[in-house]
N, CA, C and O atoms as CSV, one atom per row, in Angstrom:
chain,resi,resn,atom,element,x,y,z
A,1,MET,N,N,1.031,-1.239,-0.166
A,1,MET,CA,C,-0.224,0.150,-0.137
A,1,MET,C,C,0.611,1.366,0.364
A,1,MET,O,O,0.818,1.752,1.514
A,2,SER,N,N,1.103,1.940,-1.040
A,2,SER,CA,C,1.342,3.245,-0.987
A,2,SER,C,C,0.606,4.276,-0.257
A,2,SER,O,O,-0.600,4.128,-0.062
A,3,THR,N,N,1.385,5.562,0.266
A,3,THR,CA,C,0.653,6.166,0.657
A,3,THR,C,C,1.397,7.969,0.017
A,3,THR,O,O,2.566,8.162,-0.316
A,4,ALA,N,N,0.399,8.884,0.027
A,4,ALA,CA,C,0.935,10.564,-0.369
A,4,ALA,C,C,2.146,11.020,0.370
A,4,ALA,O,O,2.215,10.998,1.599
A,5,PRO,N,N,2.620,11.226,-0.022
A,5,PRO,CA,C,4.110,11.867,0.582
A,5,PRO,C,C,3.433,12.874,1.738
A,5,PRO,O,O,2.252,13.200,1.855
A,6,LEU,N,N,4.605,13.258,2.560
A,6,LEU,CA,C,3.994,14.228,4.050
A,6,LEU,C,C,4.032,15.464,3.585
A,6,LEU,O,O,3.467,16.342,4.236
A,7,ALA,N,N,4.797,15.831,2.197
A,7,ALA,CA,C,4.867,17.048,1.983
A,7,ALA,C,C,5.824,17.050,0.609
A,7,ALA,O,O,6.506,16.096,0.234
A,8,SER,N,N,5.707,18.385,-0.068
A,8,SER,CA,C,6.614,18.121,-1.181
A,8,SER,C,C,7.961,19.417,-1.384
A,8,SER,O,O,7.290,20.400,-1.698
A,9,VAL,N,N,8.793,19.675,-1.371
A,9,VAL,CA,C,9.457,20.291,-1.168
A,9,VAL,C,C,10.663,20.846,-2.385
A,9,VAL,O,O,11.439,20.130,-3.019
A,10,LEU,N,N,10.510,22.376,-2.453
A,10,LEU,CA,C,11.554,22.793,-3.984
A,10,LEU,C,C,12.662,23.346,-3.479
A,10,LEU,O,O,12.622,24.201,-2.594
A,11,PHE,N,N,13.513,22.995,-3.892
A,11,PHE,CA,C,14.840,23.805,-3.665
A,11,PHE,C,C,15.319,24.669,-4.961
A,11,PHE,O,O,15.180,24.405,-6.155
A,12,VAL,N,N,15.889,25.717,-4.370
A,12,VAL,CA,C,15.906,26.713,-5.627
A,12,VAL,C,C,17.491,27.771,-5.645
A,12,VAL,O,O,17.453,28.852,-5.056
A,13,CYS,N,N,18.261,27.507,-6.067
A,13,CYS,CA,C,19.589,28.390,-6.263
A,13,CYS,C,C,19.663,28.774,-7.824
A,13,CYS,O,O,18.925,28.284,-8.678
A,14,VAL,N,N,20.628,29.690,-8.052
A,14,VAL,CA,C,20.569,30.646,-8.981
A,14,VAL,C,C,21.122,28.907,-10.346
A,14,VAL,O,O,20.337,28.518,-11.210
A,15,HIS,N,N,21.860,28.564,-10.228
A,15,HIS,CA,C,22.495,27.471,-11.141
A,15,HIS,C,C,21.873,26.299,-11.146
A,15,HIS,O,O,22.163,25.500,-12.037
A,16,ASN,N,N,20.966,25.982,-10.230
A,16,ASN,CA,C,20.752,24.294,-9.398
A,16,ASN,C,C,21.435,23.564,-9.767
A,16,ASN,O,O,21.118,22.614,-10.483
A,17,ALA,N,N,22.737,23.869,-9.303
A,17,ALA,CA,C,24.197,23.399,-9.583
A,17,ALA,C,C,24.959,22.571,-8.390
A,17,ALA,O,O,25.934,21.826,-8.491
A,18,GLY,N,N,24.250,22.916,-7.299
A,18,GLY,CA,C,25.631,22.776,-6.023
A,18,GLY,C,C,24.776,22.441,-4.892
A,18,GLY,O,O,24.526,21.318,-4.453
A,19,ARG,N,N,24.198,24.024,-4.320
A,19,ARG,CA,C,23.912,23.989,-3.028
A,19,ARG,C,C,21.821,23.134,-3.109
A,19,ARG,O,O,21.184,22.360,-2.394
A,20,SER,N,N,21.625,23.678,-4.018
A,20,SER,CA,C,19.895,22.730,-4.128
A,20,SER,C,C,20.084,21.299,-4.503
A,20,SER,O,O,19.478,20.404,-3.914
A,21,GLN,N,N,20.791,21.110,-5.329
A,21,GLN,CA,C,21.325,19.599,-5.831
A,21,GLN,C,C,21.405,19.223,-4.801
A,21,GLN,O,O,20.473,18.435,-4.640
A,22,MET,N,N,22.472,19.365,-3.199
A,22,MET,CA,C,23.517,18.573,-2.518
A,22,MET,C,C,22.096,18.248,-1.786
A,22,MET,O,O,21.712,17.100,-1.562
A,23,ALA,N,N,21.178,19.746,-1.355
A,23,ALA,CA,C,19.894,19.521,-0.623
A,23,ALA,C,C,18.752,18.657,-0.938
A,23,ALA,O,O,17.994,18.291,-0.040
A,24,ALA,N,N,18.596,18.334,-2.070
A,24,ALA,CA,C,17.492,17.573,-2.819
A,24,ALA,C,C,18.457,15.824,-2.582
A,24,ALA,O,O,17.959,14.720,-2.361
A,25,GLY,N,N,19.563,16.111,-2.702
A,25,GLY,CA,C,20.350,14.749,-2.270
A,25,GLY,C,C,19.847,14.353,-1.074
A,25,GLY,O,O,19.187,13.324,-0.926
A,26,PHE,N,N,20.221,15.381,0.083
A,26,PHE,CA,C,20.131,14.661,1.184
A,26,PHE,C,C,18.251,14.545,1.182
A,26,PHE,O,O,17.731,13.430,1.175
A,27,LEU,N,N,17.673,15.406,1.188
A,27,LEU,CA,C,16.299,15.005,1.721
A,27,LEU,C,C,15.855,13.669,1.033
A,27,LEU,O,O,15.143,12.821,1.572
A,28,SER,N,N,16.423,13.593,-0.354
A,28,SER,CA,C,15.858,12.109,-0.836
A,28,SER,C,C,16.384,11.124,-0.096
A,28,SER,O,O,15.644,10.293,0.432
A,29,HIS,N,N,17.383,11.094,0.007
A,29,HIS,CA,C,18.264,10.274,1.112
A,29,HIS,C,C,17.861,9.659,2.208
A,29,HIS,O,O,17.582,8.501,2.520
A,30,LEU,N,N,17.905,11.092,2.925
A,30,LEU,CA,C,16.731,10.712,4.517
A,30,LEU,C,C,16.009,10.613,4.913
A,30,LEU,O,O,16.004,10.194,6.071
A,31,ALA,N,N,14.428,11.036,4.007
A,31,ALA,CA,C,13.346,10.802,4.155
A,31,ALA,C,C,12.780,9.518,2.828
A,31,ALA,O,O,11.698,8.948,2.690
A,32,GLY,N,N,13.726,9.461,2.244
A,32,GLY,CA,C,13.092,8.616,1.152
A,32,GLY,C,C,11.539,8.953,0.322
A,32,GLY,O,O,11.456,9.935,-0.415
A,33,ASP,N,N,10.629,8.237,0.493
A,33,ASP,CA,C,9.916,8.603,-0.811
A,33,ASP,C,C,8.547,9.185,0.493
A,33,ASP,O,O,7.379,9.307,0.125
A,34,ARG,N,N,9.002,9.496,2.047
A,34,ARG,CA,C,7.871,10.072,2.546
A,34,ARG,C,C,7.715,11.432,2.078
A,34,ARG,O,O,6.630,12.014,2.059
A,35,ILE,N,N,9.124,12.069,1.596
A,35,ILE,CA,C,8.703,13.777,1.190
A,35,ILE,C,C,9.216,13.805,-0.200
A,35,ILE,O,O,10.356,13.445,-0.492
A,36,GLU,N,N,8.459,14.183,-0.932
A,36,GLU,CA,C,8.323,14.698,-2.609
A,36,GLU,C,C,9.754,15.758,-2.687
A,36,GLU,O,O,9.869,16.762,-1.985
A,37,VAL,N,N,10.608,15.371,-3.517
A,37,VAL,CA,C,11.923,16.545,-3.319
A,37,VAL,C,C,12.101,16.664,-5.148
A,37,VAL,O,O,12.196,15.826,-6.045
A,38,ARG,N,N,12.086,17.975,-5.105
A,38,ARG,CA,C,12.450,18.831,-6.478
A,38,ARG,C,C,13.477,19.878,-6.219
A,38,ARG,O,O,13.631,20.331,-5.085
A,39,SER,N,N,14.070,20.213,-7.071
A,39,SER,CA,C,15.118,21.067,-7.145
A,39,SER,C,C,14.978,21.872,-8.625
A,39,SER,O,O,14.318,21.434,-9.568
A,40,ALA,N,N,15.841,23.313,-8.634
A,40,ALA,CA,C,15.591,23.926,-9.519
A,40,ALA,C,C,16.246,24.851,-10.019
A,40,ALA,O,O,16.868,25.174,-9.007
A,41,GLY,N,N,16.615,25.573,-10.836
A,41,GLY,CA,C,17.405,27.076,-10.998
A,41,GLY,C,C,16.600,28.305,-12.234
A,41,GLY,O,O,15.900,28.199,-13.240
A,42,SER,N,N,17.319,29.652,-11.273
A,42,SER,CA,C,16.603,30.736,-12.263
A,42,SER,C,C,17.374,30.398,-13.419
A,42,SER,O,O,16.730,30.068,-14.416
A,43,ILE,N,N,18.767,30.414,-13.498
A,43,ILE,CA,C,20.100,30.266,-14.542
A,43,ILE,C,C,20.630,29.082,-14.438
A,43,ILE,O,O,21.852,29.009,-14.309
A,44,PRO,N,N,19.641,27.611,-14.478
A,44,PRO,CA,C,20.213,26.609,-14.567
A,44,PRO,C,C,22.598,26.735,-15.006
A,44,PRO,O,O,23.292,27.725,-15.237
A,45,ALA,N,N,22.875,25.627,-14.936
A,45,ALA,CA,C,24.432,25.357,-15.576
A,45,ALA,C,C,24.016,24.361,-16.052
A,45,ALA,O,O,22.960,23.831,-15.707
A,46,ASP,N,N,24.871,23.891,-17.031
A,46,ASP,CA,C,25.221,22.573,-17.623
A,46,ASP,C,C,25.590,21.557,-17.131
A,46,ASP,O,O,25.625,20.564,-17.859
A,47,GLN,N,N,25.816,21.492,-16.344
A,47,GLN,CA,C,26.053,20.407,-15.273
A,47,GLN,C,C,25.985,20.623,-13.837
A,47,GLN,O,O,26.106,21.749,-13.354
A,48,VAL,N,N,25.750,19.331,-12.978
A,48,VAL,CA,C,25.835,19.726,-11.546
A,48,VAL,C,C,27.493,19.830,-11.082
A,48,VAL,O,O,28.333,19.061,-11.551
A,49,ASN,N,N,27.799,20.825,-10.160
A,49,ASN,CA,C,29.199,21.057,-10.009
A,49,ASN,C,C,30.286,19.820,-9.696
A,49,ASN,O,O,29.663,18.895,-9.174
A,50,PRO,N,N,31.402,19.571,-9.812
A,50,PRO,CA,C,31.862,17.635,-9.626
A,50,PRO,C,C,32.129,18.090,-8.531
A,50,PRO,O,O,32.315,17.018,-7.955
A,51,ALA,N,N,32.345,19.046,-7.570
A,51,ALA,CA,C,33.161,18.993,-6.162
A,51,ALA,C,C,31.924,18.969,-5.515
A,51,ALA,O,O,32.213,18.648,-4.363
A,52,ALA,N,N,30.690,19.123,-5.583
A,52,ALA,CA,C,29.261,18.685,-4.768
A,52,ALA,C,C,29.575,17.067,-4.816
A,52,ALA,O,O,29.908,16.363,-3.863
A,53,VAL,N,N,29.370,16.655,-6.248
A,53,VAL,CA,C,29.261,15.277,-6.039
A,53,VAL,C,C,30.021,14.547,-6.093
A,53,VAL,O,O,29.827,13.354,-6.327
A,54,GLU,N,N,31.409,15.234,-5.827
A,54,GLU,CA,C,32.368,14.308,-4.695
A,54,GLU,C,C,32.151,14.350,-3.501
A,54,GLU,O,O,32.095,13.308,-2.848
A,55,ALA,N,N,31.943,15.836,-2.815
A,55,ALA,CA,C,31.573,15.961,-1.418
A,55,ALA,C,C,30.185,14.915,-0.747
A,55,ALA,O,O,30.273,14.384,0.360
A,56,MET,N,N,29.000,14.773,-1.620
A,56,MET,CA,C,28.025,14.077,-1.312
A,56,MET,C,C,28.386,12.258,-1.846
A,56,MET,O,O,28.075,11.226,-1.251
A,57,ASP,N,N,28.687,12.326,-2.372
A,57,ASP,CA,C,29.521,10.572,-2.670
A,57,ASP,C,C,30.277,10.368,-1.459
A,57,ASP,O,O,30.253,9.188,-1.107
A,58,GLU,N,N,31.107,11.320,-0.519
A,58,GLU,CA,C,31.700,10.817,0.335
A,58,GLU,C,C,30.962,10.348,1.349
A,58,GLU,O,O,31.556,9.709,2.217
A,59,LEU,N,N,29.334,10.584,1.485
A,59,LEU,CA,C,28.687,10.221,2.846
A,59,LEU,C,C,28.036,9.308,2.028
A,59,LEU,O,O,26.989,9.070,2.631
A,60,GLY,N,N,28.053,8.648,0.982
A,60,GLY,CA,C,27.257,7.393,0.200
A,60,GLY,C,C,25.909,8.214,-0.106
A,60,GLY,O,O,24.808,7.858,0.312
A,61,ILE,N,N,26.128,9.328,-0.868
A,61,ILE,CA,C,25.016,9.848,-1.819
A,61,ILE,C,C,25.222,10.322,-3.376
A,61,ILE,O,O,25.795,11.361,-3.703
A,62,ASP,N,N,24.670,9.402,-4.240
A,62,ASP,CA,C,25.153,9.720,-5.300
A,62,ASP,C,C,24.166,10.780,-6.325
A,62,ASP,O,O,23.010,10.503,-6.646
A,63,ILE,N,N,24.794,11.849,-6.684
A,63,ILE,CA,C,23.589,12.488,-7.089
A,63,ILE,C,C,24.663,13.470,-8.427
A,63,ILE,O,O,24.588,14.673,-8.677
A,64,ALA,N,N,25.617,12.394,-9.088
A,64,ALA,CA,C,26.158,12.471,-10.121
A,64,ALA,C,C,25.178,12.405,-11.570
A,64,ALA,O,O,25.518,12.863,-12.661
A,65,ASP,N,N,23.668,11.593,-11.206
A,65,ASP,CA,C,22.792,11.364,-12.546
A,65,ASP,C,C,22.003,12.497,-12.566
A,65,ASP,O,O,21.157,12.567,-13.457
A,66,GLN,N,N,22.128,13.634,-11.560
A,66,GLN,CA,C,21.436,14.780,-11.610
A,66,GLN,C,C,21.604,15.760,-12.691
A,66,GLN,O,O,22.730,16.197,-12.927
A,67,LYS,N,N,20.638,16.121,-13.331
A,67,LYS,CA,C,20.763,17.634,-14.072
A,67,LYS,C,C,20.254,18.976,-13.574
A,67,LYS,O,O,19.128,18.855,-13.092
A,68,PRO,N,N,20.789,20.381,-13.533
A,68,PRO,CA,C,20.405,21.448,-13.622
A,68,PRO,C,C,18.898,21.193,-14.338
A,68,PRO,O,O,18.543,20.364,-15.176
A,69,LYS,N,N,18.206,22.211,-13.677
A,69,LYS,CA,C,17.072,22.144,-14.510
A,69,LYS,C,C,16.009,23.154,-14.216
A,69,LYS,O,O,15.747,23.331,-13.026
A,70,ILE,N,N,15.415,23.783,-15.031
A,70,ILE,CA,C,14.865,25.410,-14.981
A,70,ILE,C,C,13.579,25.669,-13.912
A,70,ILE,O,O,12.612,24.907,-13.902
A,71,LEU,N,N,13.641,26.344,-13.393
A,71,LEU,CA,C,12.900,26.917,-12.784
A,71,LEU,C,C,11.015,27.472,-13.040
A,71,LEU,O,O,10.619,28.597,-13.342
A,72,THR,N,N,10.323,26.420,-12.825
A,72,THR,CA,C,9.120,27.265,-13.170
A,72,THR,C,C,8.265,27.398,-12.462
A,72,THR,O,O,8.472,26.938,-11.339
A,73,THR,N,N,6.834,28.096,-12.715
A,73,THR,CA,C,5.933,28.437,-12.201
A,73,THR,C,C,5.403,26.955,-11.333
A,73,THR,O,O,5.380,26.769,-10.117
A,74,GLU,N,N,5.030,26.087,-12.372
A,74,GLU,CA,C,4.806,24.760,-11.941
A,74,GLU,C,C,5.042,23.822,-10.808
A,74,GLU,O,O,4.330,22.964,-10.288
A,75,ALA,N,N,6.194,24.220,-10.593
A,75,ALA,CA,C,7.214,23.365,-9.945
A,75,ALA,C,C,7.151,24.017,-8.730
A,75,ALA,O,O,7.493,23.275,-7.810
A,76,VAL,N,N,6.783,25.337,-8.323
A,76,VAL,CA,C,6.586,26.002,-7.402
A,76,VAL,C,C,4.711,25.653,-6.794
A,76,VAL,O,O,4.239,25.439,-5.677
A,77,GLN,N,N,4.327,25.713,-7.670
A,77,GLN,CA,C,2.473,25.673,-7.622
A,77,GLN,C,C,2.326,24.217,-6.652
A,77,GLN,O,O,1.610,23.958,-5.684
A,78,ALA,N,N,3.284,23.476,-7.350
A,78,ALA,CA,C,3.198,21.890,-6.932
A,78,ALA,C,C,3.917,21.701,-5.595
A,78,ALA,O,O,3.889,20.508,-5.293
A,79,SER,N,N,4.648,22.564,-4.547
A,79,SER,CA,C,5.245,22.167,-3.926
A,79,SER,C,C,4.729,23.264,-2.443
A,79,SER,O,O,4.494,24.470,-2.367
A,80,ASP,N,N,4.709,21.875,-1.179
A,80,ASP,CA,C,4.177,23.105,-0.243
A,80,ASP,C,C,5.243,23.545,0.613
A,80,ASP,O,O,4.808,24.132,1.604
A,81,TYR,N,N,6.562,23.452,0.560
A,81,TYR,CA,C,8.141,24.187,1.089
A,81,TYR,C,C,8.583,24.777,-0.340
A,81,TYR,O,O,8.412,23.885,-1.171
A,82,VAL,N,N,9.051,25.860,-0.894
A,82,VAL,CA,C,9.705,26.140,-1.236
A,82,VAL,C,C,10.992,27.058,-0.674
A,82,VAL,O,O,10.756,28.126,-0.109
A,83,ILE,N,N,12.466,26.549,-0.875
A,83,ILE,CA,C,13.438,26.620,-0.141
A,83,ILE,C,C,14.393,27.431,-1.365
A,83,ILE,O,O,14.810,26.910,-2.400
A,84,THR,N,N,14.588,28.787,-0.937
A,84,THR,CA,C,15.988,29.624,-2.267
A,84,THR,C,C,16.933,29.701,-1.118
A,84,THR,O,O,16.847,29.988,0.076
A,85,MET,N,N,17.850,29.338,-1.931
A,85,MET,CA,C,19.471,29.514,-1.876
A,85,MET,C,C,19.961,30.379,-2.356
A,85,MET,O,O,20.764,30.007,-3.211
A,86,GLY,N,N,19.849,32.174,-2.171
A,86,GLY,CA,C,20.692,32.722,-2.921
A,86,GLY,C,C,19.798,33.290,-4.865
A,86,GLY,O,O,19.945,33.969,-5.882
A,87,CYS,N,N,19.158,32.588,-4.337
A,87,CYS,CA,C,18.100,33.093,-6.148
A,87,CYS,C,C,17.601,34.738,-6.112
A,87,CYS,O,O,17.479,35.354,-7.171
A,88,GLY,N,N,17.410,35.185,-5.192
A,88,GLY,CA,C,17.074,36.533,-4.556
A,88,GLY,C,C,15.301,36.454,-5.177
A,88,GLY,O,O,14.526,35.562,-4.830
A,89,ASP,N,N,15.002,37.387,-5.964
A,89,ASP,CA,C,13.469,37.391,-6.219
A,89,ASP,C,C,13.050,36.694,-7.392
A,89,ASP,O,O,12.001,36.794,-8.027
A,90,ALA,N,N,14.033,35.982,-7.566
A,90,ALA,CA,C,13.544,35.295,-8.898
A,90,ALA,C,C,12.291,33.934,-9.133
A,90,ALA,O,O,11.882,33.453,-10.189
A,91,CYS,N,N,11.891,33.563,-7.574
A,91,CYS,CA,C,11.499,32.610,-7.686
A,91,CYS,C,C,9.923,33.029,-7.254
A,91,CYS,O,O,9.732,33.588,-6.174
A,92,PRO,N,N,8.985,32.770,-8.023
A,92,PRO,CA,C,7.493,33.262,-8.256
A,92,PRO,C,C,6.937,32.814,-6.458
A,92,PRO,O,O,7.269,31.802,-5.842
A,93,ILE,N,N,5.944,34.041,-5.922
A,93,ILE,CA,C,5.122,33.631,-4.465
A,93,ILE,C,C,3.803,33.610,-4.479
A,93,ILE,O,O,3.037,34.448,-4.953
A,94,PHE,N,N,3.518,32.406,-3.823
A,94,PHE,CA,C,1.919,32.146,-4.146
A,94,PHE,C,C,1.487,31.937,-2.695
A,94,PHE,O,O,2.207,31.671,-1.733
A,95,PRO,N,N,0.056,32.127,-2.737
A,95,PRO,CA,C,-0.311,31.784,-0.971
A,95,PRO,C,C,-0.212,30.398,-0.674
A,95,PRO,O,O,-0.300,29.418,-1.414
A,96,GLY,N,N,-0.014,30.500,0.543
A,96,GLY,CA,C,-0.218,28.861,1.048
A,96,GLY,C,C,0.821,28.209,1.027
A,96,GLY,O,O,0.746,27.027,1.364
A,97,LYS,N,N,2.188,28.802,0.605
A,97,LYS,CA,C,3.856,27.816,0.310
A,97,LYS,C,C,4.297,28.301,1.756
A,97,LYS,O,O,3.730,29.123,2.475
A,98,LYS,N,N,5.469,27.571,1.995
A,98,LYS,CA,C,6.047,27.646,3.309
A,98,LYS,C,C,7.105,28.055,2.430
A,98,LYS,O,O,7.418,27.370,1.456
A,99,TYR,N,N,7.774,29.326,2.774
A,99,TYR,CA,C,9.189,29.790,1.882
A,99,TYR,C,C,10.321,30.259,2.870
A,99,TYR,O,O,10.204,31.217,3.634
A,100,LEU,N,N,11.195,29.627,2.779
A,100,LEU,CA,C,12.284,29.608,3.389
A,100,LEU,C,C,13.893,30.326,2.674
A,100,LEU,O,O,14.221,30.428,1.492
A,101,ASP,N,N,14.549,30.677,3.775
A,101,ASP,CA,C,15.636,31.631,2.354
A,101,ASP,C,C,16.650,30.958,3.685
A,101,ASP,O,O,16.590,31.127,4.903
A,102,TRP,N,N,17.540,30.171,2.851
A,102,TRP,CA,C,18.753,29.744,3.890
A,102,TRP,C,C,20.005,30.140,2.945
A,102,TRP,O,O,20.347,29.647,1.871
A,103,ALA,N,N,20.606,31.247,3.735
A,103,ALA,CA,C,21.446,31.963,3.745
A,103,ALA,C,C,22.852,30.804,3.449
A,103,ALA,O,O,23.685,30.631,4.339
A,104,LEU,N,N,22.942,30.156,2.242
A,104,LEU,CA,C,24.626,29.161,2.460
A,104,LEU,C,C,25.571,29.583,0.963
A,104,LEU,O,O,25.202,29.717,-0.203
A,105,GLU,N,N,26.930,29.711,1.619
A,105,GLU,CA,C,27.602,30.342,0.865
A,105,GLU,C,C,27.551,29.347,-1.030
A,105,GLU,O,O,27.270,28.185,-1.322
A,106,ASP,N,N,27.847,30.194,-1.623
A,106,ASP,CA,C,28.127,29.354,-3.311
A,106,ASP,C,C,29.114,28.294,-3.400
A,106,ASP,O,O,30.158,28.753,-2.936
A,107,PRO,N,N,29.292,27.016,-3.799
A,107,PRO,CA,C,30.230,26.575,-4.032
A,107,PRO,C,C,30.660,26.552,-4.987
A,107,PRO,O,O,31.671,25.850,-5.035
A,108,ALA,N,N,30.244,27.240,-6.327
A,108,ALA,CA,C,30.892,27.436,-7.725
A,108,ALA,C,C,32.096,27.427,-7.452
A,108,ALA,O,O,32.432,27.811,-6.331
A,109,GLY,N,N,32.903,27.068,-8.220
A,109,GLY,CA,C,34.362,27.418,-8.001
A,109,GLY,C,C,35.608,27.110,-7.095
A,109,GLY,O,O,36.801,27.402,-7.009
A,110,LYS,N,N,34.624,26.331,-6.451
A,110,LYS,CA,C,35.704,25.926,-5.065
A,110,LYS,C,C,35.888,24.567,-5.062
A,110,LYS,O,O,35.038,23.882,-5.629
A,111,GLY,N,N,36.922,23.989,-4.486
A,111,GLY,CA,C,37.058,22.963,-4.555
A,111,GLY,C,C,36.641,21.784,-3.211
A,111,GLY,O,O,36.724,22.451,-2.180
A,112,VAL,N,N,36.277,20.473,-2.883
A,112,VAL,CA,C,35.770,19.812,-2.699
A,112,VAL,C,C,36.146,20.158,-0.839
A,112,VAL,O,O,35.366,20.141,0.113
A,113,GLU,N,N,37.455,20.416,-0.872
A,113,GLU,CA,C,37.530,21.171,0.965
A,113,GLU,C,C,36.734,22.237,0.947
A,113,GLU,O,O,36.059,22.200,1.976
A,114,SER,N,N,36.481,23.125,0.333
A,114,SER,CA,C,35.705,24.365,0.770
A,114,SER,C,C,34.242,23.667,0.626
A,114,SER,O,O,33.379,24.079,1.401
A,115,VAL,N,N,33.887,22.647,-0.295
A,115,VAL,CA,C,32.320,22.179,-0.392
A,115,VAL,C,C,31.844,21.318,1.025
A,115,VAL,O,O,30.715,21.086,1.457
A,116,ARG,N,N,33.233,20.941,1.566
A,116,ARG,CA,C,32.286,20.274,2.764
A,116,ARG,C,C,31.612,20.638,3.706
A,116,ARG,O,O,30.594,20.044,4.060
A,117,PRO,N,N,32.126,21.799,4.334
A,117,PRO,CA,C,31.328,22.793,5.468
A,117,PRO,C,C,30.032,22.734,4.949
A,117,PRO,O,O,29.057,22.158,5.430
A,118,ILE,N,N,30.144,23.585,3.608
A,118,ILE,CA,C,28.738,24.159,2.958
A,118,ILE,C,C,27.602,22.678,2.976
A,118,ILE,O,O,26.483,22.751,3.485
A,119,ARG,N,N,28.133,21.424,2.344
A,119,ARG,CA,C,27.464,20.480,2.108
A,119,ARG,C,C,26.751,19.823,3.817
A,119,ARG,O,O,25.640,19.302,3.915
A,120,ASP,N,N,27.784,20.046,5.054
A,120,ASP,CA,C,27.499,19.554,6.251
A,120,ASP,C,C,26.354,20.781,6.822
A,120,ASP,O,O,25.673,20.372,7.763
A,121,GLU,N,N,26.141,21.814,6.502
A,121,GLU,CA,C,25.441,23.210,6.965
A,121,GLU,C,C,23.977,22.752,6.391
A,121,GLU,O,O,22.899,22.921,6.960
A,122,ILE,N,N,24.218,22.096,5.054
A,122,ILE,CA,C,22.654,21.531,4.178
A,122,ILE,C,C,22.684,20.465,5.029
A,122,ILE,O,O,21.671,20.635,5.706
A,123,LYS,N,N,23.227,19.458,5.419
A,123,LYS,CA,C,22.412,18.086,6.260
A,123,LYS,C,C,21.955,18.623,7.236
A,123,LYS,O,O,20.756,18.459,7.462
A,124,ALA,N,N,22.700,19.379,8.066
A,124,ALA,CA,C,21.940,20.061,9.358
A,124,ALA,C,C,20.849,20.693,9.238
A,124,ALA,O,O,20.172,20.993,10.221
A,125,ARG,N,N,20.438,21.056,7.738
A,125,ARG,CA,C,19.235,22.084,8.250
A,125,ARG,C,C,17.897,20.937,7.156
A,125,ARG,O,O,16.668,21.003,7.180
A,126,ILE,N,N,18.531,20.283,6.574
A,126,ILE,CA,C,17.689,18.948,5.908
A,126,ILE,C,C,16.938,18.237,7.527
A,126,ILE,O,O,15.824,18.331,8.043
A,127,GLN,N,N,18.093,17.607,7.870
A,127,GLN,CA,C,17.589,17.218,9.354
A,127,GLN,C,C,16.756,17.946,10.103
A,127,GLN,O,O,16.178,17.381,11.031
A,128,ALA,N,N,16.574,19.063,9.899
A,128,ALA,CA,C,15.785,19.969,10.976
A,128,ALA,C,C,14.383,20.080,10.632
A,128,ALA,O,O,13.486,20.113,11.474
A,129,LEU,N,N,14.113,20.169,8.679
A,129,LEU,CA,C,13.196,20.428,7.574
A,129,LEU,C,C,12.580,19.243,8.157
A,129,LEU,O,O,11.507,19.474,8.715
A,130,ILE,N,N,13.090,17.709,8.176
A,130,ILE,CA,C,12.525,16.525,8.342
A,130,ILE,C,C,11.832,16.679,9.224
A,130,ILE,O,O,10.619,16.516,9.090
A,131,ALA,N,N,12.433,17.071,10.503
A,131,ALA,CA,C,12.033,16.909,11.997
A,131,ALA,C,C,10.399,17.783,11.893
A,131,ALA,O,O,9.392,17.306,12.416
A,132,GLU,N,N,10.400,19.080,11.141
A,132,GLU,CA,C,9.661,19.758,11.262
A,132,GLU,C,C,8.339,19.493,10.258
A,132,GLU,O,O,7.228,20.023,10.230
A,133,ILE,N,N,9.065,18.249,9.300
A,133,ILE,CA,C,7.624,18.133,8.725
A,133,ILE,C,C,7.118,16.721,9.217
A,133,ILE,O,O,6.075,16.350,8.679
A,134,ASP,N,N,7.521,16.108,9.886
A,134,ASP,CA,C,7.201,15.117,10.450
A,134,ASP,C,C,6.261,15.687,11.703
A,134,ASP,O,O,5.072,15.411,11.860
A,135,ALA,N,N,7.104,16.584,12.595
A,135,ALA,CA,C,5.710,17.090,13.948
A,135,ALA,C,C,4.813,17.822,13.379
A,135,ALA,O,O,3.984,18.123,14.238
A,136,LYS,N,N,4.388,18.535,11.764
A,136,LYS,CA,C,3.008,18.731,11.343
A,136,LYS,C,C,2.227,17.888,11.212
A,136,LYS,O,O,1.023,18.116,11.332
A,137,GLN,N,N,2.896,16.247,10.825
A,137,GLN,CA,C,2.165,15.092,10.870
A,137,GLN,C,C,1.228,14.547,11.999
A,137,GLN,O,O,0.103,14.062,11.880
A,138,LYS,N,N,2.213,14.814,13.474
A,138,LYS,CA,C,2.053,14.529,14.298
A,138,LYS,C,C,0.980,15.149,15.321
A,138,LYS,O,O,0.502,14.695,16.360
A,139,ALA,N,N,0.727,16.677,14.455
A,139,ALA,CA,C,-0.023,17.723,15.545
A,139,ALA,C,C,-1.167,17.489,15.484
A,139,ALA,O,O,-1.963,18.113,16.184
């Protein structure tokens, strides 16, 4: 018997190549199919940041097959949570959504040593987000 996801989360950053891809990878890995996960960018890059792929792989999470995607109005409308990471005002606002802005350093152009602390901060935020979503379901 399959059940509907508890919530739907959209992660948005400019290039959809680093922060949002790591966040989506963590949420998929830690929550499984309990939470629907999307990611997108206002100006998507050609590929996911190799340092982000390597940093996530160190924790056993493979995001190498992901591709940056363009942010669409439909993706925002279909999400319960919209989490931006430095995309400014590019994200459309709709009533009834929970918007969070996570101020995270951009991993673009950085080596894996510099990406690890960003990755670890994202993981902590994802764990808190999962706890918040779970708590809402119990309330």
